[in-house]
Short mmCIF file of C-alpha atoms in Angstrom, two decimals:
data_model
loop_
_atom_site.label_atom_id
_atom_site.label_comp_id
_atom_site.label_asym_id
_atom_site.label_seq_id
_atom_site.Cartn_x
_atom_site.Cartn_y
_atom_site.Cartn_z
CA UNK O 1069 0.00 0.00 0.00
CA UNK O 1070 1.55 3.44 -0.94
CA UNK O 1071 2.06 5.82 1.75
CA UNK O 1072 0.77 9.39 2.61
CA UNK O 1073 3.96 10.44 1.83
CA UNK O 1074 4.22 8.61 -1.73
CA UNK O 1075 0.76 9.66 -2.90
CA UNK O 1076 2.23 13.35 -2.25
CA UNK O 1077 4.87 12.88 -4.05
CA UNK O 1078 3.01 11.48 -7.11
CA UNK O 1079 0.49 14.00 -7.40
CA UNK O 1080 3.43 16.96 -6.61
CA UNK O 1081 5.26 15.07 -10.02
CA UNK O 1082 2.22 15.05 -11.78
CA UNK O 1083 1.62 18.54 -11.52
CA UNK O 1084 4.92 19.49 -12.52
CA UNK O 1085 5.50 16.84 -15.16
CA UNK O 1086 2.29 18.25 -16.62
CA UNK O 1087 3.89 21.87 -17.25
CA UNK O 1088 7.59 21.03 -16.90
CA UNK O 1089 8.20 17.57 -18.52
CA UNK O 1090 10.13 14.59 -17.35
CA UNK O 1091 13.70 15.91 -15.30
CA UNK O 1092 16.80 16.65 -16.85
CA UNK O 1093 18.81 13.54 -16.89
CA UNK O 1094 22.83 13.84 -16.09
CA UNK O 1095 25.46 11.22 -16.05
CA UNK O 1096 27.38 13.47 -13.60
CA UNK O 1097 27.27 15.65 -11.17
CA UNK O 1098 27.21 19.30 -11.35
CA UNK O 1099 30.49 21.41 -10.10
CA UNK O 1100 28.91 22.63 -6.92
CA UNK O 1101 27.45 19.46 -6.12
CA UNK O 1102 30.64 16.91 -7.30
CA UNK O 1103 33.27 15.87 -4.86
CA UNK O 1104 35.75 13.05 -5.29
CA UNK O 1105 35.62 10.24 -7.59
CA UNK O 1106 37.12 6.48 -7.20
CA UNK O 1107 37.21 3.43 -9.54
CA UNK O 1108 35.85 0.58 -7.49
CA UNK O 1109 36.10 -1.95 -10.33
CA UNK O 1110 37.99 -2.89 -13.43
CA UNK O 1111 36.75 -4.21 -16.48
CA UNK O 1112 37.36 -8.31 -16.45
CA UNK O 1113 35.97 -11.64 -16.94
CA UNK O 1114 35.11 -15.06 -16.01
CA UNK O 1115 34.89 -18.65 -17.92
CA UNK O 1116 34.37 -21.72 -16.13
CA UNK O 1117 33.15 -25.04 -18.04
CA UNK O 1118 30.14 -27.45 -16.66
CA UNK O 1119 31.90 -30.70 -16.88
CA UNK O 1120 29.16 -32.43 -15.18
CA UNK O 1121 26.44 -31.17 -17.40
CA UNK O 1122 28.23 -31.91 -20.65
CA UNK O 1123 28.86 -35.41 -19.35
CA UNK O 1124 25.35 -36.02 -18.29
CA UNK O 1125 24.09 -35.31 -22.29
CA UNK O 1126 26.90 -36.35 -23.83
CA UNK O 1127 27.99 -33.12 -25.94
CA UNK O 1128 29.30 -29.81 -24.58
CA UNK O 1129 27.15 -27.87 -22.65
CA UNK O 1130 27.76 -23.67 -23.15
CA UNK O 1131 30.17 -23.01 -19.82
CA UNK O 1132 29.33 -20.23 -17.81
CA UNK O 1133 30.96 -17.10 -18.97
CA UNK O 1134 30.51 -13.65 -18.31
CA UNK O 1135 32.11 -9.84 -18.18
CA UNK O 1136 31.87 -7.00 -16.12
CA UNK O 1137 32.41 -3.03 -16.57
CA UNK O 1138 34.56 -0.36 -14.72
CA UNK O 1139 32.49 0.80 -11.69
CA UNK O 1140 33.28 4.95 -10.33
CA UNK O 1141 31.94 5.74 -7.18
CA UNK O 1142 31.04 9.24 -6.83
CA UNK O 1143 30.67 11.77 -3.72
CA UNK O 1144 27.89 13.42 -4.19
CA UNK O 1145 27.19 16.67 -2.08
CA UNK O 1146 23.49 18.25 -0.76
CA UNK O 1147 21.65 15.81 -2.96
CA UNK O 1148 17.79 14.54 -2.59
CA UNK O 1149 17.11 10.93 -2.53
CA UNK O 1150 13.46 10.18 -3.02
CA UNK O 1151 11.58 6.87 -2.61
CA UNK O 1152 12.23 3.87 -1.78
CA UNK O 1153 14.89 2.78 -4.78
CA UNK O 1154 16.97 5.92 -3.47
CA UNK O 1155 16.26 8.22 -7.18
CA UNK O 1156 18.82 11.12 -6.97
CA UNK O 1157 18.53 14.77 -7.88
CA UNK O 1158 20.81 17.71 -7.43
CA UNK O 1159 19.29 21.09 -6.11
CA UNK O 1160 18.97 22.50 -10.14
CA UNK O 1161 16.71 19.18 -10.71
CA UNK O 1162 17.98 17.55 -12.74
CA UNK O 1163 18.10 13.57 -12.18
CA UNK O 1164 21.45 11.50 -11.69
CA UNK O 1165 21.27 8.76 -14.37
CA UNK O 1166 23.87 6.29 -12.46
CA UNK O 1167 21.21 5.75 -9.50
CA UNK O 1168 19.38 3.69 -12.33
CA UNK O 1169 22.37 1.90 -14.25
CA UNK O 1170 22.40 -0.22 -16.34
CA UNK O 1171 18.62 0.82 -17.33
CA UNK O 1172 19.28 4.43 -18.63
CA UNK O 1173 18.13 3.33 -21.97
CA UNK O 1174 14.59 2.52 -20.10
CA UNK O 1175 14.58 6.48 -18.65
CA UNK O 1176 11.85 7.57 -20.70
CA UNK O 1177 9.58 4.23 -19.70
CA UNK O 1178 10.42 4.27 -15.87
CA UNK O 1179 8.87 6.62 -13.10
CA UNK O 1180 11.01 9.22 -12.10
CA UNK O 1181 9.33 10.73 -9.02
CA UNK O 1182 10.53 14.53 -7.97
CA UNK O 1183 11.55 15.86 -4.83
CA UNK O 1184 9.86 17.82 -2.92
CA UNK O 1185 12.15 19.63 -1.22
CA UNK O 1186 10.28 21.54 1.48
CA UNK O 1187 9.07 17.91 3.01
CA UNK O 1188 12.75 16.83 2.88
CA UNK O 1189 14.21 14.60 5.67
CA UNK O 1190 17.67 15.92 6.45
CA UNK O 1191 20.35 13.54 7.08
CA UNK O 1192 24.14 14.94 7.96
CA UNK O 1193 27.44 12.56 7.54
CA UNK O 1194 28.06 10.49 5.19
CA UNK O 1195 25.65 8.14 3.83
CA UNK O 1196 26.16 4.89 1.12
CA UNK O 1197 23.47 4.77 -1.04
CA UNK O 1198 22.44 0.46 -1.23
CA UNK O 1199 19.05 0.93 -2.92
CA UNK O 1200 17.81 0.67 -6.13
CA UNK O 1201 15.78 -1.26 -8.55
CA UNK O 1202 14.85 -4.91 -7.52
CA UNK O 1203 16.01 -3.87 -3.70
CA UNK O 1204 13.08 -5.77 -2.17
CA UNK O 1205 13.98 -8.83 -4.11
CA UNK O 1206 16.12 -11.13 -1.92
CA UNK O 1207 18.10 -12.47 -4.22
CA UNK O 1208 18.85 -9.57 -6.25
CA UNK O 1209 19.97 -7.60 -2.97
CA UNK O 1210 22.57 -10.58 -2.17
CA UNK O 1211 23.91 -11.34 -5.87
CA UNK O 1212 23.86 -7.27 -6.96
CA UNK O 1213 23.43 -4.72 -4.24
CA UNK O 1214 25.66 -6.32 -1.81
CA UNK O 1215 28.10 -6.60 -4.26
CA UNK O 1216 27.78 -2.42 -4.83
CA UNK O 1217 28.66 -2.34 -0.83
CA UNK O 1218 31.89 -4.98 -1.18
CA UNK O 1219 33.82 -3.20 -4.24
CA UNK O 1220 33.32 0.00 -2.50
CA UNK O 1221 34.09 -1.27 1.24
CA UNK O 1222 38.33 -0.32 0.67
CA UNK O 1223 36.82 3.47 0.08
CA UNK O 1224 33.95 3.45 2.93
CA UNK O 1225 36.61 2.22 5.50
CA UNK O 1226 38.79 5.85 4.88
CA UNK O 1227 35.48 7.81 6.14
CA UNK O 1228 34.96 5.65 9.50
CA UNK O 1229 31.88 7.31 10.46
CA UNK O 1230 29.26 6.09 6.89
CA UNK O 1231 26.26 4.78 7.35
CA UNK O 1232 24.14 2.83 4.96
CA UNK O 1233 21.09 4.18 3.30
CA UNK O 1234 19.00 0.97 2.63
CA UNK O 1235 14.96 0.94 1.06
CA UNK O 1236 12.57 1.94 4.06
CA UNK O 1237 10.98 -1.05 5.55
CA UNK O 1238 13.49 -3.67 4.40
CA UNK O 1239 16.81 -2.98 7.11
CA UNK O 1240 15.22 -5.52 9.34
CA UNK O 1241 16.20 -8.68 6.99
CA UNK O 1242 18.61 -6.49 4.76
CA UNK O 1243 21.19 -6.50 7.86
CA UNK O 1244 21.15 -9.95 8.29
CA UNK O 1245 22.85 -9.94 5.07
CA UNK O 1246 24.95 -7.20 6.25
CA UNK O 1247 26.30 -8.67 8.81
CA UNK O 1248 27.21 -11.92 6.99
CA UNK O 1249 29.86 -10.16 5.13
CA UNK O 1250 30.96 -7.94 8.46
CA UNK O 1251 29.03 -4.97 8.59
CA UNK O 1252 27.59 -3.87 11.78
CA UNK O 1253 23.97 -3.61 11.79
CA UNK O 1254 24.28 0.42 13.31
CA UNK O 1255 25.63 1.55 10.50
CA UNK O 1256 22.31 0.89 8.71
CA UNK O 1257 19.90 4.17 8.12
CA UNK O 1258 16.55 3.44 6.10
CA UNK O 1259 15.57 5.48 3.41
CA UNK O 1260 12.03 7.39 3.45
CA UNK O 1261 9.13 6.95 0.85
CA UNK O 1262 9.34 10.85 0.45
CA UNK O 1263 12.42 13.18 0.30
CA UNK O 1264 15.54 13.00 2.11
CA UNK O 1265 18.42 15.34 1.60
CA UNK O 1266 21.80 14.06 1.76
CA UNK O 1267 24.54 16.48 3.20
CA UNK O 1268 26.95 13.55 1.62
CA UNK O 1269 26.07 10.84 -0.32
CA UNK O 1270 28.45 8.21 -1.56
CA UNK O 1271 26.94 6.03 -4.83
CA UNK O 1272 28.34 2.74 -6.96
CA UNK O 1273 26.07 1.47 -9.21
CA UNK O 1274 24.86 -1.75 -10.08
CA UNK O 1275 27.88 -2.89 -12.19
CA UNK O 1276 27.02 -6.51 -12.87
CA UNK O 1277 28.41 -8.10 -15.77
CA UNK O 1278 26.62 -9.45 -18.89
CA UNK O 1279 25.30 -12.24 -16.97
CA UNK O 1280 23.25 -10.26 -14.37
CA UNK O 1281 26.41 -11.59 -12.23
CA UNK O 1282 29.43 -9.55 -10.32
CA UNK O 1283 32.84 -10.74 -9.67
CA UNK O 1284 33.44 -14.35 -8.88
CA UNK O 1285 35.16 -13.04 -5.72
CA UNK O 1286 32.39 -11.96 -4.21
CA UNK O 1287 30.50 -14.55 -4.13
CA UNK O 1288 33.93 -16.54 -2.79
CA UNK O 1289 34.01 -13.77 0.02
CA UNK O 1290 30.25 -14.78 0.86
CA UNK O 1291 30.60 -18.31 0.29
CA UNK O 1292 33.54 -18.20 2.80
CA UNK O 1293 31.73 -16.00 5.31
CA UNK O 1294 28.58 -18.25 4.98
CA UNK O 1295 31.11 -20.93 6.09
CA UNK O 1296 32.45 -19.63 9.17
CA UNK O 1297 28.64 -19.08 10.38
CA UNK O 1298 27.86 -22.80 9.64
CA UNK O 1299 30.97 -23.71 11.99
CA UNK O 1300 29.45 -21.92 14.88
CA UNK O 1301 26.37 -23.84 15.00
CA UNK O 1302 26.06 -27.00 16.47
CA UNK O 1303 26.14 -30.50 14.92
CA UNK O 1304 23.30 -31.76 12.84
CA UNK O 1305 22.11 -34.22 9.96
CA UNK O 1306 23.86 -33.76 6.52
CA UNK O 1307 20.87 -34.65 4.25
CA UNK O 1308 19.92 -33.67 0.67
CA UNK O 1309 17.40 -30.77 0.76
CA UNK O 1310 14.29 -30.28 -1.84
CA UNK O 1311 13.81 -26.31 -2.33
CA UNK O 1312 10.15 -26.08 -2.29
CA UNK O 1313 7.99 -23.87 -4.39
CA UNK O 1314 4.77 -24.57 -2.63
CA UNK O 1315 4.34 -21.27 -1.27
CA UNK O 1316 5.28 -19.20 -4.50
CA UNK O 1317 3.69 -16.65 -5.70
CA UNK O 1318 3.86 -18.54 -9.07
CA UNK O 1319 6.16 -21.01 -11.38
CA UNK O 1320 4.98 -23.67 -8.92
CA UNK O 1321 5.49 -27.34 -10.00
CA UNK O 1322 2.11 -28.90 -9.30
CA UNK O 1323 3.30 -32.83 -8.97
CA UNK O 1324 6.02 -31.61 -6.29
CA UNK O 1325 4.95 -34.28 -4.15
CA UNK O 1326 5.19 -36.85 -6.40
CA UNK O 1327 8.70 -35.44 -7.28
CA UNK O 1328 10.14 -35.62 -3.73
CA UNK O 1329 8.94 -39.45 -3.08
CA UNK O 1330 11.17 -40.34 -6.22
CA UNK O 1331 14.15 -37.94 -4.84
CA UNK O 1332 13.47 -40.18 -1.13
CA UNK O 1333 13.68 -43.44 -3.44
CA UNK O 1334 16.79 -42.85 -5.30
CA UNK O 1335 19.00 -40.15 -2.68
CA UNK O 1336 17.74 -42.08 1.15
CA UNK O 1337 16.58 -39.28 3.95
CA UNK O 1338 15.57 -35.91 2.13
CA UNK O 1339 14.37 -32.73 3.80
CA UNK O 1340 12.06 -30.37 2.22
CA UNK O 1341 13.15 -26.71 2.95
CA UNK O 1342 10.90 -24.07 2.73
CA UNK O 1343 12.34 -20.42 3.64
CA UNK O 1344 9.27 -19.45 5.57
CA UNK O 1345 10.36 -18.88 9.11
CA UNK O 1346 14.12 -20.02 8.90
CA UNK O 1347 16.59 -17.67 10.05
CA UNK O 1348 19.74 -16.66 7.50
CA UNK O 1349 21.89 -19.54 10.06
CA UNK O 1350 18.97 -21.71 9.19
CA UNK O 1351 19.58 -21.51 5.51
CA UNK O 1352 23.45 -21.41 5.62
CA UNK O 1353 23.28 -24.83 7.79
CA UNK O 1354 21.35 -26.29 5.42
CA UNK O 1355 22.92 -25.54 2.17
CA UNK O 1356 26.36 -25.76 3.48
CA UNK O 1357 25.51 -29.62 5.28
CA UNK O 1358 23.37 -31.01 1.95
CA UNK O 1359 25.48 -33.16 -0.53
CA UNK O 1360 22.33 -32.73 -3.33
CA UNK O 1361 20.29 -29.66 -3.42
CA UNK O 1362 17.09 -30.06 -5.79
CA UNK O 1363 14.49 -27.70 -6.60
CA UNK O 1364 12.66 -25.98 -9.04
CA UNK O 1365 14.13 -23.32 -10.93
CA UNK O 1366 13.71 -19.91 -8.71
CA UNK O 1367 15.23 -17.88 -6.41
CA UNK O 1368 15.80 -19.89 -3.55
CA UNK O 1369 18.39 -22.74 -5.01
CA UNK O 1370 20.53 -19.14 -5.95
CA UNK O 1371 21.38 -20.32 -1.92
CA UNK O 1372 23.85 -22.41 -3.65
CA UNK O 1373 26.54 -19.49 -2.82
CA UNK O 1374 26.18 -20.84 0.29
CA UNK O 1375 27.34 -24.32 -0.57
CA UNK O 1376 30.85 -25.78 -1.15
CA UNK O 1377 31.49 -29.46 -2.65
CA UNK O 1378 27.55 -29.96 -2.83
CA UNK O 1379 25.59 -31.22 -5.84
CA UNK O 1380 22.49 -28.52 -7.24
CA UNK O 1381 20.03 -30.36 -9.59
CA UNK O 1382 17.97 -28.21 -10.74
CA UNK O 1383 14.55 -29.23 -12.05
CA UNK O 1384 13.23 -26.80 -15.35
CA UNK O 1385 10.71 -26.31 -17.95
CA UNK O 1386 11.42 -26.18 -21.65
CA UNK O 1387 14.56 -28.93 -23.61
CA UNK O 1388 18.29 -28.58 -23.40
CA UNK O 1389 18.06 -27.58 -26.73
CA UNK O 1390 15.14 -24.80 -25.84
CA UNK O 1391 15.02 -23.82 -22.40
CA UNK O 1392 12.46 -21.57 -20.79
CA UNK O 1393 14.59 -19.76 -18.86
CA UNK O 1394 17.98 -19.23 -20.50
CA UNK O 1395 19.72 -18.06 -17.71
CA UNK O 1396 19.99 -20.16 -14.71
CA UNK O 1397 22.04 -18.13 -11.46
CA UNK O 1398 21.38 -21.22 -9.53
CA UNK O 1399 23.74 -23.19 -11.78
CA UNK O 1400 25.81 -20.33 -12.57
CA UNK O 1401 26.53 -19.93 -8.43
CA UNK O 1402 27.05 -23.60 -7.54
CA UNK O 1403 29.80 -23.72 -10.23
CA UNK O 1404 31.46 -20.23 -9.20
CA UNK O 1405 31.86 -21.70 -5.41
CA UNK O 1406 33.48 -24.99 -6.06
CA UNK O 1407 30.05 -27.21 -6.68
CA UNK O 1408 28.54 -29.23 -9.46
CA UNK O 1409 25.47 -28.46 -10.93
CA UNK O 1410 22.81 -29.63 -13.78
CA UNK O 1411 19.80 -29.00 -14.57
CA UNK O 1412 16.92 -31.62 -15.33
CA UNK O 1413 13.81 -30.32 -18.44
CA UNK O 1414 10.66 -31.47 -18.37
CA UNK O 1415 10.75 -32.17 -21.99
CA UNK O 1416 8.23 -29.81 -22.86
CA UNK O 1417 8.97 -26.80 -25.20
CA UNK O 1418 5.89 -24.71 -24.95
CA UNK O 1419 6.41 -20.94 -23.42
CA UNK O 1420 4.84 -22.19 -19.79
CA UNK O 1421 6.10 -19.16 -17.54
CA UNK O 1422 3.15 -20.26 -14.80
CA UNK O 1423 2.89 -23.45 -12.76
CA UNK O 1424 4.25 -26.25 -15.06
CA UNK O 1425 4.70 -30.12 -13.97
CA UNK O 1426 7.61 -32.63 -14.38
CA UNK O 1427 6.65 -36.03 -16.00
CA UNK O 1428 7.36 -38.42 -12.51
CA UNK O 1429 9.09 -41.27 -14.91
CA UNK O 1430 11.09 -38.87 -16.74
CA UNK O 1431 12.30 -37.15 -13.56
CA UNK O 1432 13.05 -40.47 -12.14
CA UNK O 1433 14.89 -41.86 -15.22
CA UNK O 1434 17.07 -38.19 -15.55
CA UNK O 1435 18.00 -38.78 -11.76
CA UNK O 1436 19.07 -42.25 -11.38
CA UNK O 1437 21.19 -41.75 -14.67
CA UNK O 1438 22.84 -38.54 -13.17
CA UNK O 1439 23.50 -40.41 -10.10
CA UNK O 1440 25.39 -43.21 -11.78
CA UNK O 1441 27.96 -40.62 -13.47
CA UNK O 1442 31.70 -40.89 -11.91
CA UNK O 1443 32.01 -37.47 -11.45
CA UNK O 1444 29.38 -38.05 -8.63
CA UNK O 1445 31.78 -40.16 -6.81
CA UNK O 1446 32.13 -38.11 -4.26
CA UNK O 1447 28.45 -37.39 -3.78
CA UNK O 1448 27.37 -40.96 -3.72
CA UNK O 1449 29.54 -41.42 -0.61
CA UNK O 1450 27.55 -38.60 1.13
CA UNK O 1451 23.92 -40.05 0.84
CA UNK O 1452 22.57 -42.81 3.41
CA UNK O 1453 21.23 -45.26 1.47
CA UNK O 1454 17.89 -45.42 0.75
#
């Protein structure tokens, strides 16, 4: 439900918008309002082959490969943020086009709301701007916006005193992922749905690489973190998980059930992990402990990055040949931090973007064969036998 404070805010733009136009868009700031500039990141690339999934279909499978731009992160002085994705202006109004990167092409198509600068929240020091598009999104937050935070960290750590503008309403479970790669949880300052004018804003933007996907060392750094939390919780089963999509919004597999009895049959004692009500620790442990993950494509398997020496099968709609989804971060993940990965079709090549179903036999024949493979040696000698 918008807020008070949005619905101002729209009708203030529409009025204005109405006489004045959409804002000036700049790629900079102005003189009065520019301080100092760092590069954060350097143009490079990654390549990493799916051995697995080339041996389980017999031909080469395309290996995960991917490139990433320059980042600059810019100080930015007596700006207004507005909204929850953090949109920046400069007191001449005109509209920072970084705060949106890498969808300035989109400008004309996206909402743009304006200041109001009379109904501004002030905020002094020095503030890190971590919102943006797709903010609420869990999984974009970890794979993208976290990422902004860790190429920028060597520059935040000269000012001492930063804080952390985050979306308002989301620092409760946004911190937990703060403090997984070492932040502490004060530094965090939510945004407003209104105005709020920055005496000194810091911003990187979103500089993922062609594949929706940052530096393989950050996920590493994660990965590694993710580890030492698993160490400090106590002993427990080591069983394959099923990621369930029961309680989706949508792209549920309807014969889930059936699914999991035929994971039981062929992997032994299975959990099925649903995210409602598990802590971040809850998640780590079981993603770290499982020697298979399964699941339907989604969000929740990208908790691979969590995961080291584990298996991820993921279960999609569509034919190797003509997949559904052509981008899998699941399978892209478990390969970047040191696990093996395939994914399973359902055989069917129509468009289906809603609930879809896996054919039982076909699920059970694709599994047992996977299982058999001696690159699963390893694996194998995880699994209690069914």
């Amino acid at each position: 439900m918008n807020s008070p404070t949005r619905i101002v805010h729209d009708c203030y733009d529409g009025v204005v918008r109405a006489f004045a136009g959409r804002p000036r868009a700049v790629d900079r700031a102005p003189v009065a309002n520019r301080g100092a500039e760092w590069t954060v990141q350097t143009p490079g690339s990654f390549r990493l082959a799916n051995a697995l999934e080339s041996a389980f279909y017999g031909r080469e499978r395309t290996p995960l490969d991917y490139t990433w731009p320059e980042a600059r992160m810019d100080e930015l002085r007596d700006v207004l943020v507005v909204g929850d994705q953090g949109q920046v202006f400069f007191p001449d109004g005109a509209f920072y086009t970084p705060c949106i990167y890498p969808h300035q092409s989109r400008l004309e198509k996206m909402r743009i709301r304006r200041p109001v600068p009379w109904l501004a929240r002030r905020e002094g020091g020095t503030l890190f701007h971590l919102t943006g598009r797709n903010h609420e999104n869990k999984g974009h937050f970890l794979l993208q916006h976290v990422s902004r935070l860790l190429v920028a960290r060597p520059v935040l750590e000269q000012f001492g005193d930063y804080r952390i503008l985050v979306a308002p309403g989301h620092a409760r479970w946004q911190k937990n992922f703060l403090r997984l790669i070492g932040i502490d949880e004060s530094r965090v300052v939510e945004g407003t749905q209104g105005t709020l004018q920055a005496e000194r804003l810091l911003h990187a933007p979103l500089a993922y690489g062609s594949n929706a996907l940052s530096p393989p060392d950050h996920y590493l750094y994660i990965r590694d973190r993710a580890a030492e939390v698993e160490r400090q919780q106590p002993p427990g089963p080591a069983r394959p998980i099923f990621v369930t999509r029961r309680d989706a919004p949508d792209k549920r597999v309807v014969n889930e059930d059936a699914l999991i009895a035929v994971a039981r049959e062929l992997l032994g004692e299975l959990d099925v992990f649903e995210f409602k009500g598990k802590t971040l620790a809850d998640q780590i442990v079981a993603f770290r402990r499982a020697p298979v993950i399964l699941g339907p494509i989604g969000q929740g398997i990208c908790n691979v990055l969590f995961s080291e020496g584990s298996l991820l099968v993921t279960l999609a709609p569509g034919t190797p040949e003509k997949e559904v989804y052509a981008s899998s971060h699941g399978t892209q993940l478990a390969l970047i931090c040191g696990n093996q990965a395939v994914t399973l079709y359902n055989g069917e090549t129509g468009e289906s973007r809603g609930n879809w179903s896996f054919p039982v036999e076909a699920f059970r024949a694709q599994l047992t064969r996977l299982l058999t493979l001696p690159e699963l040696a390893a694996v194998r000698q995880r699994l209690t036998p069914a």
